[in-house]
Short mmCIF file of C-alpha atoms and ligand atoms in Angstrom, two decimals:
data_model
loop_
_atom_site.label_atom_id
_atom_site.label_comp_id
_atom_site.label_asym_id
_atom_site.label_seq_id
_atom_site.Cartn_x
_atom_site.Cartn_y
_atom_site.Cartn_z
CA UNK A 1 51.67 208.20 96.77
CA UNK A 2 50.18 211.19 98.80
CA UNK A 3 52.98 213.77 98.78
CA UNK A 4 52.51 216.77 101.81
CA UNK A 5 52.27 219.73 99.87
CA UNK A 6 54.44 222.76 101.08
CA UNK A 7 54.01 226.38 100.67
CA UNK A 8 57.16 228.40 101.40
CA UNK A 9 57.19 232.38 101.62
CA UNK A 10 60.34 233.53 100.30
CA UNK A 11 60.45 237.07 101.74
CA UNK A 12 64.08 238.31 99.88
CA UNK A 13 65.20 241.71 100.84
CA UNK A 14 61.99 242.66 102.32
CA UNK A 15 61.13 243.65 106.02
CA UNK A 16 62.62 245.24 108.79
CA UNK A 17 62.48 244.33 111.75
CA UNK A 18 59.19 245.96 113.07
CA UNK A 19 57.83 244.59 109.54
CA UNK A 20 58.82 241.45 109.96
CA UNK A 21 57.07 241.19 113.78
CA UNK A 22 54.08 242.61 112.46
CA UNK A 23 53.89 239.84 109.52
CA UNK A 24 54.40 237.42 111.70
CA UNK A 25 51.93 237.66 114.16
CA UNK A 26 49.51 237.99 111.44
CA UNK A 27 50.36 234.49 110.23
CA UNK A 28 50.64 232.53 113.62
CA UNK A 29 46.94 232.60 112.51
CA UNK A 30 47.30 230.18 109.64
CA UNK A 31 46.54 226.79 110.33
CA UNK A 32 46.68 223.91 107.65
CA UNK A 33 46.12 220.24 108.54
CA UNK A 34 47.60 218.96 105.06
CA UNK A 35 50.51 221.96 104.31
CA UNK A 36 53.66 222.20 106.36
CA UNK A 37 54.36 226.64 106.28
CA UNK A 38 57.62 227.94 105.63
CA UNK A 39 58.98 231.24 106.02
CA UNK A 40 62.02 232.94 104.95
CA UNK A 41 62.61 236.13 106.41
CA UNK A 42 66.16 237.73 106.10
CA UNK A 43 69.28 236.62 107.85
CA UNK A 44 68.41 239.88 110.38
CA UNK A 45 65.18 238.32 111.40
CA UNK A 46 65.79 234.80 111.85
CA UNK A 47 65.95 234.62 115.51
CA UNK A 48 63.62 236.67 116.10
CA UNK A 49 61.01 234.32 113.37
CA UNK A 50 62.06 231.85 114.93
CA UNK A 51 61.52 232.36 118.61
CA UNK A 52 58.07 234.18 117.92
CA UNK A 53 56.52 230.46 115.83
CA UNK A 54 58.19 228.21 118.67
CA UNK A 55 54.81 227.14 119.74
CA UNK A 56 53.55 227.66 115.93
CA UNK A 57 53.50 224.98 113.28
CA UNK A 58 55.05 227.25 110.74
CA UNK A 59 59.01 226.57 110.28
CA UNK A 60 61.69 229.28 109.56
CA UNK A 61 63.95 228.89 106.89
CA UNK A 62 66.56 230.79 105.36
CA UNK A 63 67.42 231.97 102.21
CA UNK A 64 70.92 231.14 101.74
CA UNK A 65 73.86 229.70 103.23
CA UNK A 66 77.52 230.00 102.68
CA UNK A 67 79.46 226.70 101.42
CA UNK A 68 82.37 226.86 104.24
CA UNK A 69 81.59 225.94 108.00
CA UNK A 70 83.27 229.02 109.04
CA UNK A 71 86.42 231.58 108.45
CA UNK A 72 87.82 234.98 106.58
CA UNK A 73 84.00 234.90 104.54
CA UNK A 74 82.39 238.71 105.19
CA UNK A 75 79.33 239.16 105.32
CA UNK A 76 78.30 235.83 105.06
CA UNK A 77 76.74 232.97 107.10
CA UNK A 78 77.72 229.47 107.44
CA UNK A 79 75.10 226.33 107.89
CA UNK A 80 76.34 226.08 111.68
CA UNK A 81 75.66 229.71 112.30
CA UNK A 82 71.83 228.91 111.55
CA UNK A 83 71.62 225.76 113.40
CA UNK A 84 72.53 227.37 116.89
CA UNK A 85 69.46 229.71 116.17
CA UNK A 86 67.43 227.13 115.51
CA UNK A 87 66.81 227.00 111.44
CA UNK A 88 67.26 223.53 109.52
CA UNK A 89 66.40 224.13 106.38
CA UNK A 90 67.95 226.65 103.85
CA UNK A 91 66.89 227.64 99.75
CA UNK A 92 69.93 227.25 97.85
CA UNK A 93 70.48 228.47 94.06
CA UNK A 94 67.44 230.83 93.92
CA UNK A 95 67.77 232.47 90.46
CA UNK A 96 68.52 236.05 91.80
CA UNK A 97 71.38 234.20 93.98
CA UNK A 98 72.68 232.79 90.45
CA UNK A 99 71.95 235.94 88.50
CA UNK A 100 73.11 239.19 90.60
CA UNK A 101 75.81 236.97 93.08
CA UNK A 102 77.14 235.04 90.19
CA UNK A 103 76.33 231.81 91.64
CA UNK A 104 77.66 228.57 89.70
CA UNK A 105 76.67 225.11 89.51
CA UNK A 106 79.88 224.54 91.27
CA UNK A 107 79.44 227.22 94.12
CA UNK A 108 75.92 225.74 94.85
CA UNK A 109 77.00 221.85 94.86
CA UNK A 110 79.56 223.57 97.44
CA UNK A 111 76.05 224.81 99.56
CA UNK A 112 74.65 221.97 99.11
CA UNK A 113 77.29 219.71 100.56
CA UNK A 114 77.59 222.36 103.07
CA UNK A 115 73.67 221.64 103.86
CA UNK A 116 73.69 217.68 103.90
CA UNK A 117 76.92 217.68 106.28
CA UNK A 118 75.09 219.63 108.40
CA UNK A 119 72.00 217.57 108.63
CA UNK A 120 70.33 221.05 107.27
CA UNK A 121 67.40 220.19 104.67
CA UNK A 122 67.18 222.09 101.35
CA UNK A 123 65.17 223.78 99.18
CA UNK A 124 67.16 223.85 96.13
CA UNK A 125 65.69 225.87 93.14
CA UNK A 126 65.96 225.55 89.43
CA UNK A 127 65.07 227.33 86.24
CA UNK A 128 65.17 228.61 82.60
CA UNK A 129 65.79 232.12 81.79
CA UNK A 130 62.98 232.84 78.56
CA UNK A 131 65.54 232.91 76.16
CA UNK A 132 66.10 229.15 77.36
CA UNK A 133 62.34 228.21 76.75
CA UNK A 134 62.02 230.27 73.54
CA UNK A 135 65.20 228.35 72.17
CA UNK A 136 63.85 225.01 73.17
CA UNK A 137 66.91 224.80 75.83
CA UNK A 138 64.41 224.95 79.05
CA UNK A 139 65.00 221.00 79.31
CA UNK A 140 68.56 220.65 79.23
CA UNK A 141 69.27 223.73 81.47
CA UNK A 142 66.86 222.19 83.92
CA UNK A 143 68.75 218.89 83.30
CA UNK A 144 72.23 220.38 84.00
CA UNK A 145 71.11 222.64 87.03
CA UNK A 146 70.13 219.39 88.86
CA UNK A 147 72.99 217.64 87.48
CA UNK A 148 75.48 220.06 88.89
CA UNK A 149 73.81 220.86 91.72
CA UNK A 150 72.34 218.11 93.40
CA UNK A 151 72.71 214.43 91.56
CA UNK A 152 76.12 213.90 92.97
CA UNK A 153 74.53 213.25 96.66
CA UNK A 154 73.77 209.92 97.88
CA UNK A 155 70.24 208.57 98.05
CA UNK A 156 69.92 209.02 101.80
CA UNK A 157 71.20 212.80 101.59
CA UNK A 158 68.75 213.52 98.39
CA UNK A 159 66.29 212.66 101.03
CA UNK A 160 66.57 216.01 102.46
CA UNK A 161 66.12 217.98 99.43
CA UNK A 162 63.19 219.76 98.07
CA UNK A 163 63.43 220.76 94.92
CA UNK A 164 61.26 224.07 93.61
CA UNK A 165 61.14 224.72 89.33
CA UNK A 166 60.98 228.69 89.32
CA UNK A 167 60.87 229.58 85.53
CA UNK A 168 63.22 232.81 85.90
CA UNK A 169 60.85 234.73 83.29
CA UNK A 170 57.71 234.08 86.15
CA UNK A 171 59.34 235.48 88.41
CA UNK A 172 57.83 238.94 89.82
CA UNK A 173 56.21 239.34 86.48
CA UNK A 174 53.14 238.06 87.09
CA UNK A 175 53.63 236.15 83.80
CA UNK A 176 52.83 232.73 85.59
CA UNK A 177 53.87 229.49 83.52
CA UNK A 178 50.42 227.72 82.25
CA UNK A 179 49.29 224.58 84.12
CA UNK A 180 50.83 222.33 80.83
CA UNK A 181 54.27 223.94 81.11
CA UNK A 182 54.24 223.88 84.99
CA UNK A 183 52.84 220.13 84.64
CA UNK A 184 55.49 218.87 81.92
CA UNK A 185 58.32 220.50 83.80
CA UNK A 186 57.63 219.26 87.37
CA UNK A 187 57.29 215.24 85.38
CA UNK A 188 59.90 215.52 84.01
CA UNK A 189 61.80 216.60 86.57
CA UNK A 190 60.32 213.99 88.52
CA UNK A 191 61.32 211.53 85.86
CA UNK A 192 65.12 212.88 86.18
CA UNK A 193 65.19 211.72 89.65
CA UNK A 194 63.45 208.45 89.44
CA UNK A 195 66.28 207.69 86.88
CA UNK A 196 68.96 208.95 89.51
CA UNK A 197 67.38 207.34 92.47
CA UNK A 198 64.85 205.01 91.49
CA UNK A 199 60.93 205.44 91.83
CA UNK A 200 60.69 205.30 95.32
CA UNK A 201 62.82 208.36 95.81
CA UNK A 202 61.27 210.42 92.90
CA UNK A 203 57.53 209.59 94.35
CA UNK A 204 58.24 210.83 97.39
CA UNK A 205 60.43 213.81 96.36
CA UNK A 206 58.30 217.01 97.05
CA UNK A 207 58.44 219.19 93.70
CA UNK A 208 57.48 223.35 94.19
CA UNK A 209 56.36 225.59 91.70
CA UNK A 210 57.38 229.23 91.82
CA UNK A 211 56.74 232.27 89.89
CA UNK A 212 53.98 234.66 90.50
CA UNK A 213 51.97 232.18 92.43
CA UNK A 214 48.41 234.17 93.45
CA UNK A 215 45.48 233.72 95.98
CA UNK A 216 43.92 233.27 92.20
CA UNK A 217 46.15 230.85 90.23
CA UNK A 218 46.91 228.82 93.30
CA UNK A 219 44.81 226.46 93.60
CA UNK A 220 44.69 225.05 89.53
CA UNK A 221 48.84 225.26 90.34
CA UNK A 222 48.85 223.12 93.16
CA UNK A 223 45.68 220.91 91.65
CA UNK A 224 48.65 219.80 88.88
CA UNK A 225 49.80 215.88 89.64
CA UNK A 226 53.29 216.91 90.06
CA UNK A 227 53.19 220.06 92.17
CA UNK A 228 53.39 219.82 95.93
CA UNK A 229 53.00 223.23 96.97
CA UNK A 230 54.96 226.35 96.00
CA UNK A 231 57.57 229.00 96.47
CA UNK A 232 56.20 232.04 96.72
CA UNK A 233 57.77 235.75 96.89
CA UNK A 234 55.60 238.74 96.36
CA UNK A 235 52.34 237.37 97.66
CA UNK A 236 53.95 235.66 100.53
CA UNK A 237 54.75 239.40 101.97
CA UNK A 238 50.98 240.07 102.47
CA UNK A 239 49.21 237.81 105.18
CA UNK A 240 45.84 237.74 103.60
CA UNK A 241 47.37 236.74 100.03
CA UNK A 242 49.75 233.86 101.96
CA UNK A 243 46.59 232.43 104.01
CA UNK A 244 44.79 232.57 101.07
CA UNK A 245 47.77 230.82 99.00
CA UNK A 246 48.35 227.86 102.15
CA UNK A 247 44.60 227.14 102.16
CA UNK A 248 44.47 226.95 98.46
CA UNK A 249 46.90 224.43 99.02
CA UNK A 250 45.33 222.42 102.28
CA UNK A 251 42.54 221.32 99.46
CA UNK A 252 40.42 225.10 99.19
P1 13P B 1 57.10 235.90 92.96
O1 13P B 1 56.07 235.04 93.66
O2 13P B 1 57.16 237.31 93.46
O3 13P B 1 57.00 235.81 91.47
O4 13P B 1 58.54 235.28 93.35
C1 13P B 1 58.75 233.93 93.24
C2 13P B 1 60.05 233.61 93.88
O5 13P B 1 61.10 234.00 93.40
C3 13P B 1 60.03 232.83 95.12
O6 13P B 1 61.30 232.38 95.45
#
């Protein structure tokens, strides 16, 4: 089974507006037979993204969505709000969501169902804190993350999930998990959903890696059986670093 690989630039609470433009038409010049390009700019720059790569390959994504279609919710931005700009595909449960917004299980099932009844796809991420992985708990918190968050939907709507392992303590640290860890978390992740969904499902499933992800370490990353492409924050903010990162990924 050939599996795309995807590399998705997770920009976070970085880039105004003039930023943002300037970014951007930097990477209209990336071109990648064998990756399909994500962006995710912040809510303020969606539109824009997203009417400046209409004729680009590169899709816009956001970062986050809010569980209810619409209502008395401040500040926040419901699944049909991003469709009528254009953007399909949202993450859901990125660690800093979970960590500084309190995010539960329960609150990002909520997303999630938000997502599928919107025909939105999703990129829903997972991972251990260290003190998981130190304990020996970096399994079963992986386990129950996917559990609560995404193994209640039907086999047709898991079709439109992506699912990207961030190990929290890789995260901006440029501590990057080693090529075994990365490779025995993304199988057995893989092996989670093949006993969810059967094999057909779990082959095809696209698995990311995120954490620290480099124009260096990027290539041996996405070399590993079970990666398909990565998540990437800091590096995705600088165009030579991401073009660097997307061809690592369309084979070097
Ligand atoms: P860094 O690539 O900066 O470690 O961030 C990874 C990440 O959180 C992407 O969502």
């Amino acid at each position: 089974m050939k599996r795309k690989k995807i590399v998705a630039g997770n920009w976070k609470m970085n880039m105004n507006l003039v930023e943002s433009k300037n970014l951007i038409s930097d990477l209209k010049e990336i071109s990648a037979e064998n990756v399909d390009v994500k962006i995710a700019p912040s809510f303020t720059n969606l539109y824009m993204a997203n009417s400046s790569l209409e004729s680009s390959k590169i899709e816009v994504v956001s970062q986050d969505i809010h569980h209810e279609q619409k209502g008395a919710y401040t500040g926040e931005i419901s699944a049909e709000m991003l469709l009528s700009i254009g953007i399909e595909t949202s993450i859901i449960g990125h660690s800093e969501r979970r960590k500084y917004f309190n995010e539960t299980d329960l609150i990002l099932s909520k997303k999630v169902n938000s997502a599928v009844q919107n025909s939105m796809k999703i990129i829903f991420c997972i991972g251990e804190e260290l003190s998981d992985r130190n304990n020996s708990n970096h399994f079963e918190i992986i386990k129950s993350q996917l559990t609560n968050g995404v193994f209640h939907l039907e086999s047709k709507e898991f079709k439109s999930v992506v699912i990207a392992y961030e190990p929290v303590w890789a995260i901006g640290t440029g501590m990057t998990a080693n090529s075994h860890q990365i490779q025995e978390m993304h199988e057995f992740i893989r092996n989670l959903i093949k006993s969810n969904y059967g094999v057909e499902i779990s082959e095809n499933v696209q698995i990311l890696y995120g954490g620290s992800v480099k124009p260096t370490n990027a290539e041996e990353i996405f070399s590993l059986k079970d990666v398909d492409g990565g998540l990437i924050g800091g590096a995705s903010l600088n165009s030579s670093d991401f073009s660097n990162i997307v061809k690592a990924a369309n084979g070097g």
